[in-house]
PDB file of C-alpha atoms and ligand atoms in Angstrom:
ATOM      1  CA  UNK A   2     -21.028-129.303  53.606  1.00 95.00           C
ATOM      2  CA  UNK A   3     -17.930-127.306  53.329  1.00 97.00           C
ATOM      3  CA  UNK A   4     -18.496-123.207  54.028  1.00 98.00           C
ATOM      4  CA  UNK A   5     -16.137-121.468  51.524  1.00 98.00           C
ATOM      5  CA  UNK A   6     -16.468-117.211  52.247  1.00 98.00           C
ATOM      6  CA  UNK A   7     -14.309-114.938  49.775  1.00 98.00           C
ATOM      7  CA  UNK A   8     -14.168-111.794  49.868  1.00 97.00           C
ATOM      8  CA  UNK A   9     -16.342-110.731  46.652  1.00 98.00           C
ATOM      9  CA  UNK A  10     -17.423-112.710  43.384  1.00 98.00           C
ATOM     10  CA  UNK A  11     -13.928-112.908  41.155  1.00 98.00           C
ATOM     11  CA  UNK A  12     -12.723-114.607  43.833  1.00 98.00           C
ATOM     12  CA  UNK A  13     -15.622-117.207  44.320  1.00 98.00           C
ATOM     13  CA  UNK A  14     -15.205-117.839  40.494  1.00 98.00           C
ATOM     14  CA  UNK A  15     -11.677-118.076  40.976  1.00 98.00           C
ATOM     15  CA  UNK A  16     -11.817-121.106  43.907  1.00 98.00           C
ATOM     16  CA  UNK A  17     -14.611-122.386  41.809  1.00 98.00           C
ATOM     17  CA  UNK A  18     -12.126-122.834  38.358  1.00 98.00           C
ATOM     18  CA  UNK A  19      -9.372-123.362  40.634  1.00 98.00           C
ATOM     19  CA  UNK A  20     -11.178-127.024  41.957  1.00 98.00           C
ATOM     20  CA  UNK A  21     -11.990-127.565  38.385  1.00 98.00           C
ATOM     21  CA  UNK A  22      -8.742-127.437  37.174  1.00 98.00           C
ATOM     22  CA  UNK A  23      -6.822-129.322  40.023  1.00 98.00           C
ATOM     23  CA  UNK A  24      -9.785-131.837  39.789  1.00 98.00           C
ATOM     24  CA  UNK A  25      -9.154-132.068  35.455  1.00 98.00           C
ATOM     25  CA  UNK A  26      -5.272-132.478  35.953  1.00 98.00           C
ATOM     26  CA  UNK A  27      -6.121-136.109  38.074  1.00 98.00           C
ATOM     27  CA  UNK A  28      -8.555-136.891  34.799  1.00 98.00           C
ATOM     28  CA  UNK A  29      -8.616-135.052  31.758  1.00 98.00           C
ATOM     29  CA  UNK A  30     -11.690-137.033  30.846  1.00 98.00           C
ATOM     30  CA  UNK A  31     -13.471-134.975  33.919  1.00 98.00           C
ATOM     31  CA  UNK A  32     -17.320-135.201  33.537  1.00 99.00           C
ATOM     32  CA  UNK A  33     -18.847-131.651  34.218  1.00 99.00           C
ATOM     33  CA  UNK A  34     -22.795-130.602  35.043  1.00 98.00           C
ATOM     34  CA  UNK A  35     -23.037-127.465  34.143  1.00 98.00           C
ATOM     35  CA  UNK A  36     -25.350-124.621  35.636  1.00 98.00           C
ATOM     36  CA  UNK A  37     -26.546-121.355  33.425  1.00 98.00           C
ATOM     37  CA  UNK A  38     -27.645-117.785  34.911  1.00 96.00           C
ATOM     38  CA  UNK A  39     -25.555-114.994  36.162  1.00 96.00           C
ATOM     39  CA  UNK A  40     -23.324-116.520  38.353  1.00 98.00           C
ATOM     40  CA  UNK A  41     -21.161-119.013  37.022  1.00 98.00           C
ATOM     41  CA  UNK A  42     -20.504-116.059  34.212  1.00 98.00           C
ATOM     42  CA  UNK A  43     -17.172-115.666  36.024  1.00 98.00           C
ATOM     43  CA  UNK A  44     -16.453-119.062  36.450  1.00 98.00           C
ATOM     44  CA  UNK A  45     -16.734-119.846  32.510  1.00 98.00           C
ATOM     45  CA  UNK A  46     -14.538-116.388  31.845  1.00 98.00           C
ATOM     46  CA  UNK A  47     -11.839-117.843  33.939  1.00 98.00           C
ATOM     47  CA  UNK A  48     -12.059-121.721  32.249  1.00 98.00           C
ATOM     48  CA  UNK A  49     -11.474-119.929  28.983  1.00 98.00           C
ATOM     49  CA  UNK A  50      -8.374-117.764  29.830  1.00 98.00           C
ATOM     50  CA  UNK A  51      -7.163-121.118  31.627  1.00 98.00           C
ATOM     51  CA  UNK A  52      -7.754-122.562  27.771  1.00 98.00           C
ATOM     52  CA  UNK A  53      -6.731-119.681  25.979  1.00 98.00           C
ATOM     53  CA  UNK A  54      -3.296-119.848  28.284  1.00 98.00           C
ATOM     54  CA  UNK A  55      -2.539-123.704  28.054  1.00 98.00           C
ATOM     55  CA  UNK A  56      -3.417-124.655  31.156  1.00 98.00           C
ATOM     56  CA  UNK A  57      -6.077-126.710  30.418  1.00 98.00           C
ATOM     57  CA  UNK A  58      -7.497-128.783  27.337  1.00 98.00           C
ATOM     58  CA  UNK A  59     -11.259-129.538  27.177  1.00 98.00           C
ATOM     59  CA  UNK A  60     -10.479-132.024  24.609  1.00 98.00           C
ATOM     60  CA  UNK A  61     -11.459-135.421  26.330  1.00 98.00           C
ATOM     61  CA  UNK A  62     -13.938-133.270  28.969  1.00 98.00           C
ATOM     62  CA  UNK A  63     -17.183-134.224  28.908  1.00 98.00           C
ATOM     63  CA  UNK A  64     -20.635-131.849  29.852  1.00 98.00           C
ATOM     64  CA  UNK A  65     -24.024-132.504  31.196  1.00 98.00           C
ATOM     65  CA  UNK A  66     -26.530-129.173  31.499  1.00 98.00           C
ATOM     66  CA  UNK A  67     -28.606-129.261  34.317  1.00 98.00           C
ATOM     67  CA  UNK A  68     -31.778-128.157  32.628  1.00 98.00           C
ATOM     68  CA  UNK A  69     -33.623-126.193  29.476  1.00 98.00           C
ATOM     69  CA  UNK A  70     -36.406-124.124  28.683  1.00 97.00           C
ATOM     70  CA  UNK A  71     -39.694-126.482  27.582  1.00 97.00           C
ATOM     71  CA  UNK A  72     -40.663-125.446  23.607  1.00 95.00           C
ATOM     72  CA  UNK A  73     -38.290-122.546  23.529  1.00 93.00           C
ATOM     73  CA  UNK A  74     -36.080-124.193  20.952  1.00 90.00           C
ATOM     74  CA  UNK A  75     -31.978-124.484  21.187  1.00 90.00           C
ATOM     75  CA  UNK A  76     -31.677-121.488  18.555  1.00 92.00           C
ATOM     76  CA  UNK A  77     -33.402-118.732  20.706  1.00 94.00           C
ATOM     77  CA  UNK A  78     -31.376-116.592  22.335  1.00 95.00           C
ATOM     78  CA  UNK A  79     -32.418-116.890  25.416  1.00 95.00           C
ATOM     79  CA  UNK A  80     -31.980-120.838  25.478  1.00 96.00           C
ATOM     80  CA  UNK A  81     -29.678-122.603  27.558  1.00 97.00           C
ATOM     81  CA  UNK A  82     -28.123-124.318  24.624  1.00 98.00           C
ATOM     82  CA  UNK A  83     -27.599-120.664  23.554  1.00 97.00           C
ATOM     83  CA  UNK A  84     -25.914-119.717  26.673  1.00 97.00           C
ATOM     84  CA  UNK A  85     -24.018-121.909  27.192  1.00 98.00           C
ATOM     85  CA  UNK A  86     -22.352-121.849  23.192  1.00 98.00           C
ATOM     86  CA  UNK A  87     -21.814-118.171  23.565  1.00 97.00           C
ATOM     87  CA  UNK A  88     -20.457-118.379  27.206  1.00 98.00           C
ATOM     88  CA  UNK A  89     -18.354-121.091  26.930  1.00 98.00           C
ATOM     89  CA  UNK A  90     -18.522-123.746  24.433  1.00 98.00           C
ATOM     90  CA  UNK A  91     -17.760-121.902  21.435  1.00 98.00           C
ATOM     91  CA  UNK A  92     -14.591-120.433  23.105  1.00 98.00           C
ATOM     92  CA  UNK A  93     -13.244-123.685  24.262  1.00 98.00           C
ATOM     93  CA  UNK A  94     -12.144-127.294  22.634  1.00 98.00           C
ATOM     94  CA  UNK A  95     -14.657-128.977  23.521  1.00 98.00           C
ATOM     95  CA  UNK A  96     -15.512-132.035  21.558  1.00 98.00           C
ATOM     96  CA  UNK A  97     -19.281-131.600  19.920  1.00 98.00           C
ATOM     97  CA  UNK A  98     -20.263-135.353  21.252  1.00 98.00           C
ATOM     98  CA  UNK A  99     -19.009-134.730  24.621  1.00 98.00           C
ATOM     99  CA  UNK A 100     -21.514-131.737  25.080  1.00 98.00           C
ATOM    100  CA  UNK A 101     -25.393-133.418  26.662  1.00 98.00           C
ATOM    101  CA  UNK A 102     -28.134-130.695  26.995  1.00 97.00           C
ATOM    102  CA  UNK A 103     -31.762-131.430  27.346  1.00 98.00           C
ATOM    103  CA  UNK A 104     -33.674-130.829  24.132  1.00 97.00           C
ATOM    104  CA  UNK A 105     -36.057-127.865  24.197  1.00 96.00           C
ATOM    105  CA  UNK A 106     -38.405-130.041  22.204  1.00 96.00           C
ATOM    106  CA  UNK A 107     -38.276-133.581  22.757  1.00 97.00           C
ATOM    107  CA  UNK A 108     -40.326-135.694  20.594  1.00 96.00           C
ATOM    108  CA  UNK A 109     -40.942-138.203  23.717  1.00 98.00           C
ATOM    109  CA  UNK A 110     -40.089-136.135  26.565  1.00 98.00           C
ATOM    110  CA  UNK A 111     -40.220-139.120  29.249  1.00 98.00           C
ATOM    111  CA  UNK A 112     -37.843-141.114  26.846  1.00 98.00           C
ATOM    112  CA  UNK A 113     -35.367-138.134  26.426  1.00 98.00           C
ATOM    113  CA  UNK A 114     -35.334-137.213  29.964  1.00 98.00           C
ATOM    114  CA  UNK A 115     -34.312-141.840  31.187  1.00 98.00           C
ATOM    115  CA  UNK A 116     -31.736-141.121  28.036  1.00 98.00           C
ATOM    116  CA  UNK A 117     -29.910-138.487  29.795  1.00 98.00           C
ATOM    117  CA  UNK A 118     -29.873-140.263  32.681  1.00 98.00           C
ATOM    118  CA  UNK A 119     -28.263-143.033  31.079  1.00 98.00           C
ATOM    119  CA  UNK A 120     -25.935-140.906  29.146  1.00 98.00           C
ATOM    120  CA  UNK A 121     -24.596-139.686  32.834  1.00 98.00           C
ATOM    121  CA  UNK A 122     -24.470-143.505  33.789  1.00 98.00           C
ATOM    122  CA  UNK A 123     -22.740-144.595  30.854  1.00 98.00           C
ATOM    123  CA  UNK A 124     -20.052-142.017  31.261  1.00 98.00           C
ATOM    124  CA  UNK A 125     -19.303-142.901  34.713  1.00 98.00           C
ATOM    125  CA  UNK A 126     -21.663-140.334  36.771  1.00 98.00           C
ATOM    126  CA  UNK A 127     -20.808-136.527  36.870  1.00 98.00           C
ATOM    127  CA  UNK A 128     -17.449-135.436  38.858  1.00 98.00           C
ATOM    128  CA  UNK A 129     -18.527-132.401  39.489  1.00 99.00           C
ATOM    129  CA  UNK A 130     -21.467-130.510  39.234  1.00 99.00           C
ATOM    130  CA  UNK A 131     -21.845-126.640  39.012  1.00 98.00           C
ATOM    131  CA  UNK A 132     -25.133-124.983  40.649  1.00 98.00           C
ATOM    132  CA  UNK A 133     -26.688-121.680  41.295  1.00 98.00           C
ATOM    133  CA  UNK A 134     -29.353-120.788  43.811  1.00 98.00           C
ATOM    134  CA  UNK A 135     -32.375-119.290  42.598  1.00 97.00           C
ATOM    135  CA  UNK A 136     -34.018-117.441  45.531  1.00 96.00           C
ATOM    136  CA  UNK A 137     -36.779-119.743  46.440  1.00 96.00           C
ATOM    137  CA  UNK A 138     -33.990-121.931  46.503  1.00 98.00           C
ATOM    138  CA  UNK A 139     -34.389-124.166  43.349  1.00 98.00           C
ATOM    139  CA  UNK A 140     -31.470-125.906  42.367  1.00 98.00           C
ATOM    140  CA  UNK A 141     -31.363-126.653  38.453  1.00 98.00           C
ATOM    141  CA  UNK A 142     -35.279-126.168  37.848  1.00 97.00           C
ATOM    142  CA  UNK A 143     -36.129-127.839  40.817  1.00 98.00           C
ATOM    143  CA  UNK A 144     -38.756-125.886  42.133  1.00 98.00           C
ATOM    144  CA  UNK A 145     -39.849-126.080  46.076  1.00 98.00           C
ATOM    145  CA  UNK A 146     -41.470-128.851  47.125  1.00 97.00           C
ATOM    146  CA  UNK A 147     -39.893-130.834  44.199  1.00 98.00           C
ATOM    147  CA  UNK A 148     -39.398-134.073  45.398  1.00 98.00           C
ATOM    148  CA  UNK A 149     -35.664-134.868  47.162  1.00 97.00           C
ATOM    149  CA  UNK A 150     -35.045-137.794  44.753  1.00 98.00           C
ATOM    150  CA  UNK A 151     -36.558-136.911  41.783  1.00 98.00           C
ATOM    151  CA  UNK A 152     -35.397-137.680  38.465  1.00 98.00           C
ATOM    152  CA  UNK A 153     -34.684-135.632  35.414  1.00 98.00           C
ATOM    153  CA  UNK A 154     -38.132-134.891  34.481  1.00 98.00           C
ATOM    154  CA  UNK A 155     -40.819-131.486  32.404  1.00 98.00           C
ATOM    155  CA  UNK A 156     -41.575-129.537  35.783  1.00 98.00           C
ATOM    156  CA  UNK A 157     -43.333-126.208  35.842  1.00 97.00           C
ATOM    157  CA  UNK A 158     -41.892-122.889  36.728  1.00 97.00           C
ATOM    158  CA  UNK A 159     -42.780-121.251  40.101  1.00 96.00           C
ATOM    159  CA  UNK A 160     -44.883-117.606  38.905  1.00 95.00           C
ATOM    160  CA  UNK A 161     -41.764-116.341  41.286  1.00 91.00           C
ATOM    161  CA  UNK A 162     -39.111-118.266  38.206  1.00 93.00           C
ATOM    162  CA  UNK A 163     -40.871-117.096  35.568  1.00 95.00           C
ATOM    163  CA  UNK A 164     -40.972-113.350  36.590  1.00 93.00           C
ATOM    164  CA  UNK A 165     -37.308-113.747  36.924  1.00 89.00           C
ATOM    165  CA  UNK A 166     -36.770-114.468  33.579  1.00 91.00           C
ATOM    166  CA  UNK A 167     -39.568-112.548  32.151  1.00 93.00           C
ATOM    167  CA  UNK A 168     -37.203-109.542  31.822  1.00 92.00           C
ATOM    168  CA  UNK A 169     -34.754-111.189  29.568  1.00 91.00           C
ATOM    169  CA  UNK A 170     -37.384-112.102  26.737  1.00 92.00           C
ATOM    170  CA  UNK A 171     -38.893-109.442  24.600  1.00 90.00           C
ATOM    171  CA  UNK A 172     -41.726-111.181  23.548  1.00 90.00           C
ATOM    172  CA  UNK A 173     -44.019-111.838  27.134  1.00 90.00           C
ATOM    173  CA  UNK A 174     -45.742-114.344  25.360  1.00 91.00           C
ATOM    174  CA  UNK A 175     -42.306-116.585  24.618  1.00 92.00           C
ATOM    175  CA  UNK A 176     -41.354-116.604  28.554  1.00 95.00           C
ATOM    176  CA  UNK A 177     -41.217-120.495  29.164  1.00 96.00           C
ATOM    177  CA  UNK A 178     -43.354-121.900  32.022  1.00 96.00           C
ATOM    178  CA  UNK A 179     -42.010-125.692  31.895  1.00 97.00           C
ATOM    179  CA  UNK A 180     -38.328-126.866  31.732  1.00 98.00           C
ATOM    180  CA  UNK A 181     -36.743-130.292  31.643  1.00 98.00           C
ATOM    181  CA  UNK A 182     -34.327-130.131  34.558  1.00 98.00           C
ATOM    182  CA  UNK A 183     -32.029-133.064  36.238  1.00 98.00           C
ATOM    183  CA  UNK A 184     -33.907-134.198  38.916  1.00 98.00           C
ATOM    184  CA  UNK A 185     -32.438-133.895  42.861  1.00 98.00           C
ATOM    185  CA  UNK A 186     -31.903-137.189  43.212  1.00 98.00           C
ATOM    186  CA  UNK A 187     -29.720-137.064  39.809  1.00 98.00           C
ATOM    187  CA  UNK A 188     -28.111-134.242  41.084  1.00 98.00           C
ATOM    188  CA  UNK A 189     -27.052-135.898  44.440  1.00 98.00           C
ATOM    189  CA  UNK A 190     -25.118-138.457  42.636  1.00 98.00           C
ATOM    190  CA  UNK A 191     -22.690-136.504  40.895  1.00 98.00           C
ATOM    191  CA  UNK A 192     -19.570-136.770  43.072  1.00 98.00           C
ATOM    192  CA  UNK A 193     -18.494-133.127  43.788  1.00 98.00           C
ATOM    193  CA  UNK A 194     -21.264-130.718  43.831  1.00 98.00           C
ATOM    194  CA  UNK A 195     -19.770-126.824  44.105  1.00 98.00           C
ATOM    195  CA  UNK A 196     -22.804-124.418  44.829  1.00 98.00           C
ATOM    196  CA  UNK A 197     -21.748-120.557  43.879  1.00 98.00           C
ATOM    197  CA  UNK A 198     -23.429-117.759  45.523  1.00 98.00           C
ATOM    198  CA  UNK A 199     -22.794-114.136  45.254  1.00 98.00           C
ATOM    199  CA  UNK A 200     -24.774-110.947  46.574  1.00 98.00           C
ATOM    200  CA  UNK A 201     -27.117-109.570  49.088  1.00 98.00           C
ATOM    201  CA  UNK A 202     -29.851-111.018  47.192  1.00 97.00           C
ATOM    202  CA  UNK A 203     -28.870-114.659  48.156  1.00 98.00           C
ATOM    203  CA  UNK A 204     -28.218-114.191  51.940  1.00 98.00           C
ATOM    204  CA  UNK A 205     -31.463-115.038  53.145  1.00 98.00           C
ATOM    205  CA  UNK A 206     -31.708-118.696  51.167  1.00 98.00           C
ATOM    206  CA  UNK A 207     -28.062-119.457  51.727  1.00 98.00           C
ATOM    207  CA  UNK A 208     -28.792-119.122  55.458  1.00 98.00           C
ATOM    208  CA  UNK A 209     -32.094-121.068  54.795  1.00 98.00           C
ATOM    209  CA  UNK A 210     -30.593-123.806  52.581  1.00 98.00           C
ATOM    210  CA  UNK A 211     -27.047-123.984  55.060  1.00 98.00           C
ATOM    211  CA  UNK A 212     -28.479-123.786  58.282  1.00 98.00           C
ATOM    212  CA  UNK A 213     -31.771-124.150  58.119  1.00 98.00           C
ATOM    213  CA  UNK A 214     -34.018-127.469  58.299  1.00 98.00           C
ATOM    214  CA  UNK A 215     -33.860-129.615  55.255  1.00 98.00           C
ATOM    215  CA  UNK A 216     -36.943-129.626  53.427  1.00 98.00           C
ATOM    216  CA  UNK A 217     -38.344-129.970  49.945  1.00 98.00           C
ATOM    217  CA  UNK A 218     -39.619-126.406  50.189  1.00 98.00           C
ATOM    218  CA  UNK A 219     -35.942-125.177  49.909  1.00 98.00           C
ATOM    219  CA  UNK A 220     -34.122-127.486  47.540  1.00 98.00           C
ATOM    220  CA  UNK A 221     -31.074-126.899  48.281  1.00 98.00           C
ATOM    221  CA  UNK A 222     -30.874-127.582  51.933  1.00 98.00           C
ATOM    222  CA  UNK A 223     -30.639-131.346  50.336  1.00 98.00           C
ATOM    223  CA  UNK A 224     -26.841-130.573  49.759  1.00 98.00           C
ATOM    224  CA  UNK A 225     -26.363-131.168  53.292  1.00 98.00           C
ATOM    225  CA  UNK A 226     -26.892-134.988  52.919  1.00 98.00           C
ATOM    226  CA  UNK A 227     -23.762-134.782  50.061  1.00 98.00           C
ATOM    227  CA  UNK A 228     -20.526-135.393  51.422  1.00 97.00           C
ATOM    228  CA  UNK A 229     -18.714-133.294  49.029  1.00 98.00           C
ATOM    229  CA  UNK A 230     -20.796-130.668  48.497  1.00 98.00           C
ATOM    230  CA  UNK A 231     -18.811-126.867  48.781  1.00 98.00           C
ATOM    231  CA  UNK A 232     -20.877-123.844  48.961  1.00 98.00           C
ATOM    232  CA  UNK A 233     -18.476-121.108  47.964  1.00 98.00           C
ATOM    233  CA  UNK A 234     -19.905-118.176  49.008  1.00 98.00           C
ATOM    234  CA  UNK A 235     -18.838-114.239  48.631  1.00 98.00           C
ATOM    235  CA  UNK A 236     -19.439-111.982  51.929  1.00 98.00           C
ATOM    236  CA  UNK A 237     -22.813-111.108  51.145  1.00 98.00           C
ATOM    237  CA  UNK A 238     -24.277-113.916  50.290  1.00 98.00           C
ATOM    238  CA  UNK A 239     -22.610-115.599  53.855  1.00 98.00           C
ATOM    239  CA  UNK A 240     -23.632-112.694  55.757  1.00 98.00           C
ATOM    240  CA  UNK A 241     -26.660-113.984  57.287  1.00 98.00           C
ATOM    241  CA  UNK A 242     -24.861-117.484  58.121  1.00 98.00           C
ATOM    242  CA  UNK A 243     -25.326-117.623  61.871  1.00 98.00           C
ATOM    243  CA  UNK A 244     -21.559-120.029  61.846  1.00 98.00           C
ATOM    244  CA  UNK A 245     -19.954-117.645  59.368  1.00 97.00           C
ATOM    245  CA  UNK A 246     -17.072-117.005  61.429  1.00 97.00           C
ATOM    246  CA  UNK A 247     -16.740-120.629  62.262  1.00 97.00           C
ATOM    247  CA  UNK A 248     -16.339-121.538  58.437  1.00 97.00           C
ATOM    248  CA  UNK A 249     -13.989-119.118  57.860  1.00 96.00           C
ATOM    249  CA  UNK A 250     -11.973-120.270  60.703  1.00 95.00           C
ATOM    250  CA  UNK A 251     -12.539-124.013  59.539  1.00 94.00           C
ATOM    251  CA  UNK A 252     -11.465-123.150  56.040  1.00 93.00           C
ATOM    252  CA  UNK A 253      -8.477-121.288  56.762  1.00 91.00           C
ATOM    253  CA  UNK A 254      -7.312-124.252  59.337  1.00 92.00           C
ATOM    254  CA  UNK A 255      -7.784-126.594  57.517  1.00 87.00           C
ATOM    255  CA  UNK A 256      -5.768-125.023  54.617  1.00 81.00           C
ATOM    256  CA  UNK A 257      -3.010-124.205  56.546  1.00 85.00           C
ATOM    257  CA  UNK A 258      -2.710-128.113  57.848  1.00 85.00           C
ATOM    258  CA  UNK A 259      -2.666-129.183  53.934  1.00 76.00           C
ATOM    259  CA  UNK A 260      -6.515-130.679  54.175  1.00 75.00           C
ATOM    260  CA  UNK A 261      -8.114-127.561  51.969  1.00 62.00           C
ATOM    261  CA  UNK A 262      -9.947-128.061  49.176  1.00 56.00           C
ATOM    262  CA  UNK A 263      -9.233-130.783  46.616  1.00 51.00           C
TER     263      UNK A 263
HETATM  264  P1  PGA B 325     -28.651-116.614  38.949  1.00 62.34           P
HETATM  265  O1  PGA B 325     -29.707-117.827  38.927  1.00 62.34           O
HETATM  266  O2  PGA B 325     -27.307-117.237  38.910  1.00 62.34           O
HETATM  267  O3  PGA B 325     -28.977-115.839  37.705  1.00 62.34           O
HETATM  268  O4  PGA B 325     -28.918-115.858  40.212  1.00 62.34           O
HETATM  269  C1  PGA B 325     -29.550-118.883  39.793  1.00 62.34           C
HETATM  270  C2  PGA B 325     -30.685-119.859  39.643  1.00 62.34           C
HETATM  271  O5  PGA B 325     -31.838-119.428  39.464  1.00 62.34           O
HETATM  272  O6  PGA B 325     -30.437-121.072  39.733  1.00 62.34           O
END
C-alpha cells in the first residue's frame, strides 16, 4: 500500500483528481468505480472544474458504482443513483451508456448483480476504483466479516450503517437495511484502487485497516494484498498511523527521485 498524508481534505481531493486525470490522459476510455458519501464530494467538485476548464473530456469514460440502497428506488433523493447525477454526472459529459449503477430494484437480483460483473469484464476491468471508509471499516457495503472474495451480491446493513444514514432520511421507516454492493473480491480486481480518508473520525480504522492484522472484521485491511492500492489520507485521519512519519518520508523521496505517484 502506498501512505499518501496531506495536509487537510482539498488537498487529498486534489492528489485524488490529480491521479485521475494523469491516469485519463494515457486512456481517455479510463474505466472508473465510483464511491458515494461525504468524502469524495471534493474529489467530484474538482473533476468538474477540470471539465468545465478543458482539461478533461468524460466523453469515452466509462463508470461503475460500487453499491445502492435495496428497494429505495433510483428517484429518491437519497439514492445513490441520485447522488451521484446531482454530484457529478449531470455536470459532466458523460455518455448515458457508459454510466453502470446497481438497480435499487432488480427484478432478479442474483442475475443483475453476475450482469454487472460481466459488464466490468466486458469493458476490460475497472482502472481505478474510488473508496471511502465507513468506520467499522466497510468498503462499498461490505460490512465486517463480509467475506474477502465475495462477489457483488444483496448484503444487510450493520445497525452501526444504518444509524449512519438514518439522519439523512426523513421518513425512519424508508432508511434501507439491504444494499447491492460490489463484492471484495470484485473490488480487488480493479487495477488502481485510491482509498480517501479525511478527519478525526477515521483515525482509529485507518490505523486498524493500515497497520493492523488483515481480517474480514475490518474490510479494508484487504487493500494490503493490492499492489496499487493508495490510501490518501489528510493529517487526522493518519494521525494514529504508528509509521506516519515513515510514509511521509517515503512519499516525499520517492517524489523527489521521479517514482511518485502515477
Ligand atoms: P463517508 O462514508 O465518506 O460519508 O464517511 C464512507 C463510507 O461509509 O464508505
Amino acid at each position: 500500500m502506498e501512505i499518501i498524508i496531506k495536509p487537510d481534505y482539498q488537498a487529498v481531493c486534489e492528489e485524488a483528481s490529480a491521479i485521475i486525470l494523469r491516469a485519463w490522459k494515457k486512456k481517455p476510455n479510463l474505466v472508473l468505480g465510483l464511491a458515494t458519501g461525504k468524502t469524495p464530494l471534493g474529489l467530484y467538485e474538482r473533476l468538474i472544474s477540470l471539465h468545465k476548464s478543458g482539461q478533461m473530456d468524460f466523453a469515452e469514460v466509462i463508470t461503475f458504482n460500487l453499491d445502492e440502497y435495496f428497494g429505495l428506488g433510483e428517484s429518491h433523493p437519497q439514492s445513490f443513483a441520485h447522488y451521484m447525477d446531482s454530484h457529478l454526472f449531470k455536470h459532466i459529459n458523460m455518455r448515458p451508456e457508459n454510466i453502470h449503477r446497481l438497480h435499487s430494484r432488480p427484478e432478479d437480483i442474483e442475475e443483475h448483480c453476475r450482469a454487472y460483473e460481466r459488464k466490468i469484464r466486458s469493458v476490460g476491468g475497472i482502472d481505478i476504483q474510488i473508496l471511502g471508509i465507513g468506520k467499522n471499516g466497510h468498503i462499498g457495503f461490505n460490512e465486517p466479516s463480509s467475506s474477502l472474495t465475495s462477489r457483488t451480491r444483496l448484503k444487510a446493513l450493520t445497525r452501526e450503517t444504518v444509524e449512519a444514514a438514518a439522519s439523512l432520511f426523513e421518513n425512519q421507516e424508508e432508511v434501507p437495511r439491504f444494499c447491492l454492493t460490489m463484492g471484495i473480491g470484485t473490488i480487488l480486481e480493479s487495477k488502481t484502487i485510491l482509498l480517501l480518508a479525511s478527519g478525526e473520525d477515521k483515525a482509529d480504522i485507518i490505523a486498524r485497516a493500515i497497520e493492523g492484522p488483515l481480517t474480514a472484521f475490518v474490510p479494508a485491511s484487504v487493500l494490503q494484498l493490492h499492489p496499487q492500492a493508495k490510501c490518501i489520507l489528510d493529517e487526522q485521519a493518519a494521525s494514529r498511523l504508528v509509521l506516519k512519519d515513515y510514509y511521509r518520508w517515503a512519499y516525499e523521496t520517492k517524489s523527489s527521485i521521479g517514482v511518485g505517484p502515477r
